[in-house]
Every structure is written in structure tokens, then in C-alpha cells.
Tab-separated table of C-alpha atoms in Angstrom:
chain	number	residue	atom	x	y	z
A	238	MET	CA	25.957	-1.350	33.373
A	239	ALA	CA	24.156	-0.966	30.051
A	240	PRO	CA	23.359	-4.186	28.171
A	241	SER	CA	25.731	-4.925	25.327
A	242	PHE	CA	24.606	-5.539	21.747
A	243	ASN	CA	26.605	-7.290	19.040
A	244	PRO	CA	24.939	-6.611	15.674
A	245	MET	CA	27.127	-9.135	13.849
A	246	ALA	CA	26.141	-11.865	16.307
A	247	SER	CA	22.472	-10.999	15.762
A	248	ILE	CA	22.886	-11.200	12.007
A	249	SER	CA	24.699	-14.521	12.374
A	250	ASP	CA	21.970	-15.913	14.637
A	251	GLY	CA	19.261	-14.690	12.284
A	252	TYR	CA	20.994	-16.254	9.298
A	253	ALA	CA	21.331	-19.568	11.135
A	254	SER	CA	17.602	-19.509	11.922
A	255	LEU	CA	16.760	-18.823	8.290
A	256	VAL	CA	18.979	-21.690	7.113
A	257	GLU	CA	17.414	-24.038	9.653
A	258	GLY	CA	13.926	-23.022	8.526
A	259	TYR	CA	14.860	-23.369	4.868
A	260	GLU	CA	16.153	-26.916	5.350
A	261	LYS	CA	12.758	-27.949	6.748
A	262	LEU	CA	10.947	-26.914	3.573
A	263	THR	CA	9.833	-29.339	0.881
A	264	PRO	CA	11.669	-29.191	-2.493
A	265	GLY	CA	8.730	-27.315	-4.007
A	266	GLN	CA	8.711	-24.772	-1.181
A	267	LYS	CA	12.475	-24.315	-1.485
A	268	TYR	CA	12.067	-23.600	-5.190
A	269	GLY	CA	9.405	-21.028	-4.417
A	270	VAL	CA	11.592	-19.254	-1.864
A	271	LEU	CA	14.589	-19.248	-4.216
A	272	ALA	CA	12.458	-17.942	-7.071
A	273	ALA	CA	11.022	-15.233	-4.850
A	274	GLY	CA	14.476	-14.361	-3.582
A	275	GLY	CA	15.724	-13.939	-7.111
A	276	LEU	CA	12.750	-11.813	-8.044
A	277	LEU	CA	13.165	-9.686	-4.941
A	278	THR	CA	16.839	-9.209	-5.788
A	279	VAL	CA	15.901	-8.063	-9.267
A	280	GLY	CA	13.273	-5.829	-7.688
A	281	ALA	CA	15.838	-4.329	-5.324
A	282	ILE	CA	18.202	-3.628	-8.212
A	283	ASN	CA	15.317	-2.150	-10.157
A	284	LYS	CA	14.393	-0.017	-7.155
A	285	VAL	CA	17.920	1.397	-7.013
A	286	TYR	CA	17.778	2.098	-10.748
A	287	ILE	CA	14.346	3.721	-10.549
A	288	ALA	CA	15.450	5.804	-7.578
A	289	SER	CA	18.257	7.184	-9.733
A	290	THR	CA	15.822	8.345	-12.407
A	291	ASP	CA	13.450	11.261	-12.232
A	292	TYR	CA	10.214	9.369	-12.799
A	293	LYS	CA	8.807	6.286	-11.081
A	294	LYS	CA	6.080	4.937	-13.341
A	295	LYS	CA	4.840	2.463	-10.734
A	296	PRO	CA	5.599	1.398	-7.166
A	297	SER	CA	8.238	-1.266	-6.697
A	298	SER	CA	7.329	-4.573	-5.062
A	299	THR	CA	8.742	-3.365	-1.740
A	300	GLU	CA	6.660	-0.171	-1.855
A	301	LEU	CA	3.222	-1.774	-2.183
A	302	GLY	CA	0.877	-0.283	0.364
A	303	GLY	CA	-2.645	0.741	1.236
A	304	GLY	CA	-2.731	4.148	-0.408
A	305	SER	CA	-4.447	6.654	1.875
A	306	ILE	CA	-4.838	4.024	4.606
A	307	GLU	CA	-2.260	3.915	7.398
A	308	ALA	CA	-0.133	0.768	7.235
A	309	ASN	CA	-1.350	-0.502	10.608
A	310	GLN	CA	-4.988	-0.121	9.491
A	311	VAL	CA	-4.828	-2.025	6.182
A	312	LYS	CA	-5.832	-5.410	7.620
A	313	SER	CA	-8.814	-4.074	9.558
A	314	GLU	CA	-10.002	-1.973	6.597
A	315	PHE	CA	-9.805	-4.988	4.300
A	316	ASP	CA	-11.664	-7.152	6.809
A	317	ASN	CA	-14.398	-4.505	7.096
A	318	TYR	CA	-14.608	-4.269	3.311
A	319	SER	CA	-14.977	-8.039	2.951
A	320	ALA	CA	-17.626	-8.214	5.664
A	321	SER	CA	-19.681	-5.552	3.876
A	322	TYR	CA	-20.660	-7.963	1.077
A	323	GLY	CA	-23.395	-10.561	1.121
A	324	ALA	CA	-22.588	-14.223	0.621
A	325	THR	CA	-21.718	-15.471	-2.857
A	326	GLY	CA	-24.803	-16.732	-4.638
A	327	THR	CA	-27.232	-14.329	-2.954
A	328	LYS	CA	-27.025	-11.452	-5.489
A	329	GLU	CA	-26.897	-9.124	-2.468
A	330	GLY	CA	-23.685	-7.222	-3.210
A	331	ILE	CA	-22.939	-4.471	-0.691
A	332	LYS	CA	-25.318	-5.073	2.206
A	333	ASP	CA	-25.574	-1.474	3.445
A	334	ARG	CA	-25.733	0.754	0.373
A	335	SER	CA	-25.353	3.894	2.486
A	336	LYS	CA	-21.686	2.883	2.891
A	337	THR	CA	-20.942	2.397	-0.817
A	338	VAL	CA	-18.996	5.634	-1.335
A	339	GLN	CA	-16.844	4.954	1.729
A	340	LEU	CA	-16.218	1.344	0.676
A	341	VAL	CA	-15.233	2.331	-2.863
A	342	ASP	CA	-12.780	4.865	-1.423
A	343	VAL	CA	-11.286	2.149	0.809
A	344	PHE	CA	-11.214	-0.319	-2.083
A	345	TYR	CA	-9.122	1.986	-4.260
A	346	SER	CA	-6.706	2.741	-1.450
A	347	LEU	CA	-6.199	-1.003	-1.077
A	348	VAL	CA	-5.812	-1.909	-4.758
A	349	THR	CA	-4.281	1.091	-6.560
A	350	ASP	CA	-0.663	0.096	-5.933
A	351	PHE	CA	-1.377	-3.457	-7.098
A	352	TYR	CA	-3.156	-2.155	-10.207
A	353	GLU	CA	-0.233	0.053	-11.194
A	354	TRP	CA	2.335	-2.600	-10.284
A	355	GLY	CA	0.714	-5.479	-12.142
A	356	TRP	CA	-1.405	-3.832	-14.846
A	357	GLY	CA	-0.476	-0.228	-15.611
A	358	GLN	CA	-1.859	3.285	-15.313
A	359	SER	CA	-5.067	2.644	-17.275
A	360	PHE	CA	-7.436	0.689	-15.059
A	361	HIS	CA	-9.603	-0.838	-17.772
A	362	PHE	CA	-9.898	-3.648	-20.304
A	363	SER	CA	-9.914	-3.386	-24.090
A	364	PRO	CA	-10.299	-5.672	-27.116
A	365	LYS	CA	-6.935	-6.563	-28.665
A	366	LEU	CA	-6.379	-5.129	-32.137
A	367	PRO	CA	-4.861	-7.472	-34.769
A	368	GLY	CA	-1.098	-7.041	-35.034
A	369	CYS	CA	-0.977	-4.702	-32.028
A	370	ASP	CA	0.221	-5.185	-28.481
A	371	TRP	CA	-2.000	-4.573	-25.474
A	372	LYS	CA	-0.703	-1.053	-24.809
A	373	THR	CA	-1.557	0.014	-28.351
A	374	SER	CA	-4.986	-1.603	-28.106
A	375	GLU	CA	-5.534	0.122	-24.778
A	376	ALA	CA	-4.644	3.522	-26.237
A	377	ALA	CA	-6.958	2.948	-29.213
A	378	HIS	CA	-9.802	2.098	-26.834
A	379	GLU	CA	-9.212	5.434	-25.092
A	380	THR	CA	-8.694	7.468	-28.254
A	381	ARG	CA	-12.057	6.290	-29.580
A	382	ILE	CA	-13.668	8.384	-26.833
A	383	ALA	CA	-11.935	11.592	-27.905
A	384	ALA	CA	-13.138	10.981	-31.459
A	385	VAL	CA	-16.750	10.202	-30.495
A	386	LEU	CA	-16.912	13.274	-28.255
A	387	GLY	CA	-15.332	15.395	-30.982
A	388	LEU	CA	-12.930	16.972	-28.507
A	389	LYS	CA	-10.657	19.745	-29.756
A	390	PRO	CA	-8.285	22.371	-28.329
A	391	GLY	CA	-10.147	24.807	-26.123
A	392	ASP	CA	-12.764	22.261	-25.023
A	393	ARG	CA	-13.203	21.232	-21.398
A	394	ALA	CA	-14.019	17.559	-20.818
A	395	LEU	CA	-14.789	15.538	-17.691
A	396	ASP	CA	-13.349	12.116	-16.832
A	397	VAL	CA	-15.869	10.583	-14.414
A	398	GLY	CA	-13.875	8.289	-12.118
A	399	CYS	CA	-10.400	8.936	-13.506
A	400	GLY	CA	-8.271	6.591	-11.386
A	401	VAL	CA	-4.610	7.555	-11.683
A	402	GLY	CA	-5.303	9.245	-15.015
A	403	GLY	CA	-4.015	6.874	-17.678
A	404	PRO	CA	-6.905	7.388	-20.139
A	405	LEU	CA	-7.124	11.072	-19.232
A	406	ARG	CA	-3.554	11.658	-20.370
A	407	THR	CA	-4.184	9.860	-23.659
A	408	ILE	CA	-7.414	11.729	-24.381
A	409	ALA	CA	-6.016	15.139	-23.427
A	410	SER	CA	-2.877	14.541	-25.482
A	411	VAL	CA	-4.581	13.386	-28.697
A	412	SER	CA	-7.385	15.971	-28.602
A	413	GLY	CA	-5.700	19.029	-27.135
A	414	ALA	CA	-8.733	19.506	-24.884
A	415	HIS	CA	-8.382	20.232	-21.179
A	416	VAL	CA	-9.594	17.203	-19.226
A	417	VAL	CA	-10.737	17.360	-15.607
A	418	GLY	CA	-10.456	14.052	-13.769
A	419	LEU	CA	-12.722	13.278	-10.821
A	420	THR	CA	-12.008	10.496	-8.304
A	421	ILE	CA	-13.240	9.713	-4.798
A	422	ASN	CA	-9.800	8.606	-3.614
A	423	GLN	CA	-7.128	11.044	-2.436
A	424	TYR	CA	-4.276	8.621	-3.115
A	425	GLN	CA	-5.379	8.403	-6.741
A	426	VAL	CA	-5.531	12.198	-6.893
A	427	ASP	CA	-1.914	12.346	-5.740
A	428	ARG	CA	-0.786	9.616	-8.148
A	429	ALA	CA	-2.611	11.156	-11.113
A	430	ARG	CA	-1.130	14.595	-10.464
A	431	TYR	CA	2.327	13.056	-10.146
A	432	HIS	CA	2.025	11.202	-13.455
A	433	ASN	CA	0.565	14.266	-15.187
A	434	GLN	CA	3.501	16.384	-14.077
A	435	LYS	CA	6.176	13.837	-14.950
A	436	GLN	CA	4.681	13.078	-18.367
A	437	GLY	CA	4.233	16.746	-19.240
A	438	VAL	CA	0.437	16.574	-19.463
A	439	ALA	CA	-0.286	18.848	-16.482
A	440	PRO	CA	-1.107	21.909	-18.666
A	441	LEU	CA	-4.064	19.965	-20.113
A	442	ALA	CA	-5.159	18.123	-16.969
A	443	THR	CA	-6.780	18.924	-13.633
A	444	ILE	CA	-7.473	16.295	-10.971
A	445	VAL	CA	-10.224	16.827	-8.406
A	446	ARG	CA	-11.287	14.711	-5.458
A	447	GLY	CA	-15.033	14.298	-5.179
A	448	ASP	CA	-18.096	12.067	-5.276
A	449	PHE	CA	-19.398	11.649	-8.819
A	450	MET	CA	-22.940	11.438	-7.449
A	451	ASN	CA	-22.517	14.933	-5.984
A	452	MET	CA	-20.048	16.642	-8.296
A	453	PRO	CA	-18.274	19.846	-7.223
A	454	PHE	CA	-18.862	21.537	-10.604
A	455	GLU	CA	-21.194	24.219	-11.941
A	456	ASN	CA	-24.118	23.445	-14.211
A	457	SER	CA	-23.341	23.347	-17.951
A	458	SER	CA	-19.585	23.651	-17.418
A	459	PHE	CA	-18.213	20.883	-19.701
A	460	ASP	CA	-18.131	20.367	-23.473
A	461	GLY	CA	-18.071	16.583	-23.145
A	462	ALA	CA	-17.803	13.820	-20.567
A	463	TYR	CA	-16.817	10.181	-20.422
A	464	ALA	CA	-16.518	7.325	-17.943
A	465	ILE	CA	-14.307	4.282	-18.442
A	466	GLU	CA	-15.428	1.330	-16.322
A	467	ALA	CA	-16.043	3.646	-13.371
A	468	THR	CA	-19.729	4.482	-12.934
A	469	CYS	CA	-20.352	0.818	-12.105
A	470	HIS	CA	-19.398	1.859	-8.547
A	471	ALA	CA	-22.501	4.056	-8.200
A	472	ASN	CA	-25.374	2.883	-6.024
A	473	LYS	CA	-27.744	3.962	-8.775
A	474	LEU	CA	-26.675	4.707	-12.326
A	475	GLU	CA	-29.379	7.372	-12.524
A	476	ASP	CA	-27.629	9.327	-9.763
A	477	VAL	CA	-24.260	9.557	-11.481
A	478	TYR	CA	-25.714	9.915	-14.990
A	479	GLY	CA	-27.934	12.707	-13.672
A	480	GLU	CA	-24.908	14.567	-12.353
A	481	VAL	CA	-23.118	14.155	-15.685
A	482	PHE	CA	-26.188	15.520	-17.469
A	483	ARG	CA	-26.252	18.506	-15.110
A	484	VAL	CA	-22.637	19.568	-15.661
A	485	LEU	CA	-22.686	19.111	-19.456
A	486	LYS	CA	-23.485	21.995	-21.766
A	487	PRO	CA	-26.696	21.493	-23.764
A	488	GLY	CA	-26.067	19.366	-26.843
A	489	SER	CA	-22.851	17.849	-25.474
A	490	ARG	CA	-22.123	14.129	-25.468
A	491	PHE	CA	-21.418	11.585	-22.756
A	492	VAL	CA	-19.591	8.328	-23.565
A	493	THR	CA	-19.427	5.529	-21.019
A	494	TYR	CA	-17.800	2.102	-21.024
A	495	GLU	CA	-20.108	0.385	-18.553
A	496	TRP	CA	-19.694	-2.883	-16.647
A	497	VAL	CA	-22.939	-4.778	-17.269
A	498	SER	CA	-24.391	-8.242	-17.618
A	499	THR	CA	-25.372	-9.240	-21.147
A	500	ASN	CA	-28.526	-10.848	-22.504
A	501	LEU	CA	-26.793	-14.228	-22.002
A	502	TYR	CA	-26.857	-13.767	-18.231
A	503	ASP	CA	-29.479	-15.867	-16.456
A	504	ASP	CA	-30.159	-14.816	-12.868
A	505	LYS	CA	-31.615	-18.267	-12.210
A	506	ASN	CA	-28.342	-19.955	-13.186
A	507	PRO	CA	-26.254	-20.476	-10.002
A	508	GLU	CA	-22.975	-20.323	-11.936
A	509	HIS	CA	-23.894	-17.019	-13.552
A	510	VAL	CA	-24.902	-15.587	-10.181
A	511	ARG	CA	-21.671	-16.802	-8.579
A	512	ILE	CA	-19.569	-15.149	-11.285
A	513	MET	CA	-21.350	-11.815	-10.902
A	514	ASP	CA	-21.213	-11.888	-7.097
A	515	GLU	CA	-17.468	-12.554	-7.203
A	516	ILE	CA	-16.904	-9.779	-9.747
A	517	ASN	CA	-18.831	-7.341	-7.548
A	518	TYR	CA	-16.881	-8.253	-4.412
A	519	GLY	CA	-13.451	-8.235	-6.030
A	520	ASN	CA	-13.977	-4.894	-7.768
A	521	GLY	CA	-15.875	-2.738	-5.287
A	522	LEU	CA	-19.263	-2.814	-7.054
A	523	PRO	CA	-22.514	-2.484	-5.096
A	524	GLU	CA	-24.266	-4.725	-7.644
A	525	MET	CA	-24.189	-5.625	-11.342
A	526	ARG	CA	-26.588	-3.884	-13.713
A	527	THR	CA	-27.885	-5.268	-16.982
A	528	TRP	CA	-27.066	-3.548	-20.267
A	529	LYS	CA	-30.728	-2.583	-20.574
A	530	GLN	CA	-30.757	-0.981	-17.133
A	531	ALA	CA	-27.754	1.127	-18.134
A	532	GLU	CA	-29.495	2.328	-21.284
A	533	GLU	CA	-32.690	3.172	-19.416
A	534	ALA	CA	-30.799	5.008	-16.651
A	535	GLY	CA	-29.373	7.449	-19.183
A	536	LYS	CA	-32.758	8.068	-20.759
A	537	LYS	CA	-34.402	8.675	-17.377
A	538	VAL	CA	-32.126	11.611	-16.570
A	539	GLY	CA	-32.570	13.307	-19.943
A	540	PHE	CA	-29.995	11.829	-22.316
A	541	ASP	CA	-30.906	10.803	-25.843
A	542	LEU	CA	-29.404	7.383	-26.584
A	543	ILE	CA	-27.350	7.742	-29.763
A	544	TRP	CA	-25.402	4.503	-29.778
A	545	SER	CA	-25.184	1.375	-27.607
A	546	GLN	CA	-22.917	-1.500	-28.537
A	547	ASP	CA	-21.112	-4.391	-26.858
A	548	LEU	CA	-17.536	-3.626	-27.887
A	549	ALA	CA	-16.437	-6.986	-26.473
A	550	VAL	CA	-18.004	-8.811	-29.415
A	551	SER	CA	-18.554	-6.096	-32.024
A	552	SER	CA	-15.467	-6.960	-34.091
A	553	LYS	CA	-14.778	-10.513	-35.265
A	554	VAL	CA	-11.073	-9.794	-35.805
A	555	CYS	CA	-10.250	-8.398	-32.353
A	556	GLY	CA	-9.035	-10.605	-29.531
A	557	PRO	CA	-11.215	-10.949	-26.405
A	558	TRP	CA	-10.917	-8.193	-23.808
A	559	TYR	CA	-10.117	-10.755	-21.080
A	560	ASN	CA	-7.182	-12.421	-22.867
A	561	ARG	CA	-4.612	-10.130	-21.294
A	562	LEU	CA	-5.946	-11.045	-17.865
A	563	TRP	CA	-5.968	-14.731	-18.812
A	564	TYR	CA	-2.317	-14.564	-19.875
A	565	LEU	CA	-1.402	-12.861	-16.608
A	566	LEU	CA	-3.132	-15.638	-14.670
A	567	LYS	CA	-0.757	-18.155	-16.228
A	568	THR	CA	2.136	-16.446	-14.447
A	569	ILE	CA	0.248	-15.208	-11.385
A	570	TRP	CA	2.282	-17.612	-9.250
A	571	ILE	CA	5.285	-15.320	-9.744
A	572	ASN	CA	3.515	-12.312	-8.265
A	573	LYS	CA	1.903	-14.441	-5.569
A	574	THR	CA	5.296	-15.842	-4.577
A	575	MET	CA	6.745	-12.339	-4.381
A	576	VAL	CA	3.832	-11.014	-2.338
A	577	ASN	CA	3.845	-14.046	-0.023
A	578	THR	CA	7.587	-13.708	0.547
A	579	LEU	CA	7.358	-9.974	1.204
A	580	ASN	CA	4.536	-10.680	3.610
A	581	LEU	CA	6.526	-13.460	5.322
A	582	PHE	CA	9.385	-11.080	6.069
A	583	GLY	CA	7.120	-8.230	7.165
A	584	LEU	CA	7.897	-6.050	4.155
A	585	LEU	CA	4.219	-5.446	3.355
A	586	PRO	CA	1.546	-3.921	5.590
A	587	ARG	CA	-0.579	-6.643	7.193
A	588	GLY	CA	-3.565	-7.282	4.978
A	589	MET	CA	-1.923	-6.539	1.617
A	590	LYS	CA	-1.418	-10.254	0.965
A	591	GLU	CA	-5.154	-10.780	1.430
A	592	VAL	CA	-5.876	-7.919	-0.980
A	593	HIS	CA	-3.636	-9.519	-3.592
A	594	ASP	CA	-5.295	-12.901	-3.028
A	595	MET	CA	-8.675	-11.262	-3.655
A	596	LEU	CA	-7.486	-9.681	-6.906
A	597	ALA	CA	-6.010	-12.964	-8.139
A	598	PHE	CA	-9.251	-14.748	-7.271
A	599	VAL	CA	-11.507	-12.248	-9.030
A	600	ALA	CA	-9.297	-12.294	-12.118
A	601	VAL	CA	-10.540	-15.845	-12.677
A	602	SER	CA	-14.143	-14.714	-12.195
A	603	LEU	CA	-13.718	-11.911	-14.731
A	604	CYS	CA	-12.338	-14.349	-17.285
A	605	GLU	CA	-15.269	-16.662	-16.585
A	606	GLY	CA	-17.644	-13.774	-17.168
A	607	GLY	CA	-15.939	-13.067	-20.481
A	608	ARG	CA	-15.765	-16.671	-21.629
A	609	THR	CA	-19.418	-17.345	-20.834
A	610	GLY	CA	-20.400	-14.091	-22.520
A	611	THR	CA	-22.473	-13.109	-19.482
A	612	PHE	CA	-20.375	-10.056	-18.553
A	613	THR	CA	-18.910	-7.229	-20.587
A	614	PRO	CA	-16.897	-4.191	-19.507
């Protein structure tokens, strides 16, 4: 005789277990669970609404995953990523630099959903313009590049490390140029192509998977190139800058927003070193370069340096680039409660909670880098 199964009894038993567990919680823990439950309910309603529309601008809280990594491999991939970095305070960064490309690919599979979910489609910082919201300031930061490059209809430009294509869509749209985005991560390729199609930018955008230190493009094939907080992932800036120089037509320009330490950074100051080591680990960087090293790297491969400026402090009327992150930290407990609750009920791949914890931790380090003036993006 086959065993019988009463689904309603199972639901009843499960509910009783949940109630019993809930009653054992402290008042603060109960509040957290109730808050998370409410947020998850809103998220579920939002998911139903989004599913009824044609375009999902970001993953819902219940869809957060490890990108190109299989769900059952997320935890082990994150553990391997974490173990690849030297101890905080050693200035070591990624211990085996031959694995940098692979680790950066893994990093972006792990964090891309969280970036889109909690930040947006443009994975970068920007100074806040007076009287403008962050989205407007973000777009202005991107549009500046199109203006400096002098892009126009008929031009072909390269986005070096394009992410899911937020800046690419802005720059292609305002300039009319065709922009080719290059990223190491297949999940980002898929997301960027999806957004391009849904936003109607696909006619002016091409997304390619590849290593920006070994680009799959012909010599002298672009009218301009830019990188927005992306080439910091290169083992050596000379390697990626050299590839950019190779694929640009003679006389063309390259604009880069580079993550660097400033002249206020003191590598003998333990606090400064800690901040930089944490930024490297939490953002997939092999190491942090100085602003001078970035300038010299461009010159070494053949570029003429036209303009170098710390946009973080160049305007006295703009708000600090890290303020948006600082404001988000004030409410990070909401996202952490949601992620912890999803993790508790097995609604996230194992390891995603740890990824989110890392991102929340490094957000503090980034703000510290901004507030001390030792780091600029």
C-alpha cells in the first residue's frame, strides 16, 4: 500500500512550527521578522505586477542569484573568491594575479543582481549636482564623456568594461554614435542586451564578451573609447590601456574614470591601508593604484595626457560622490533583513547572503575612503 500524504496537514504542521519558533524570538527579532515579512509581501506583489509588464528593469528580491554561476555553486565560488585575497593590512590584494580575470568574472556573477537591485543599471559613482537627484547627476557624469570624446552620429565608440550597459545607453542615446560594450561576464552580456532591446537602444549598441587586456577587435577600429570605473580590475593598467590604444584610430581620445588613491593616501598609515585593502576585496580589484601610476600607465603605452582631474573634489558646489552610498547605509538594515529572511527560508542560493554581507561591509570602507580623501573613483 502506497504511503498517504495529506498536504493540508503538512501545511498545518509547518505553520505550527513557525509559530512556535516565532514565539521564542526576542521582541527585536520579532520586529525584524515582521518587517521582513511585510517587505517580502510587497516584493511578491511587485513581482506579480512586474511579471504583467513587458520590461523588468531589475530582478526582484526573490530572483537574486549568482548570475552565470549555478545556484548550488554560489557558496563555493564565493568562498574561493574570498580566499584569493591576502589579509587586510598587508596590501597584498589578489594573491595569485594569474587568476585575476577569472576572479573578476566570478565577482560580477555574484554581485550583478545585487547591484541592479539595490543601486541601478549604472555601476558607478558620481558627484551630486545642486538641485538635481542622483539619477540626473549620474546621467550628467556619463554625458560628460560623450562631450569630451566629441561623439557624433556615424562614430563607433568602445565602452571598456560596460557592465549591464547603463552608461552605454546614455552615451549612445545623447551622441547618436554606435557604442560597443565589452565585458568579461556572460551574465552581464545577457542583461545588457536585454536592457538595450527593451529600452530601444539596440540599434546603437553592441555587447561583446571578452577580456579587455586581449580585446577581440581590429587595430584602429574605434573613433573613441571610455572606461567608467572598470579598468581598475586589470592586473596592470598598461595592459588594458595598451589594448585601448591599439584599437583606437590615430588621433582619437580615451576617457577613463579610474579608481585610484589620492595624494592624501599614506601607505604607512594602517587605517589608510585597511581602507584600501577592504575596497579591493569588496570590489574585485587586484590592487589599488595611485593617481600618478594611472597617468604614467597611459603615457607608457603611447597616449598624450590631455587632462587629469579629481572630479570628486573639483567642484565646491557638488555633493560628495559617496553621499548616495552613505544614505543607503542608513537603511541597509532593511535590505539585510530581507536578504537574511530569504536566506532563512531557502529562497536564495547558499552564499548569496555572504555576498550581500560583503557588499554592505565594503560600502562603509568606500565611504571611509571618500571621507578621508584617500580614495577617489
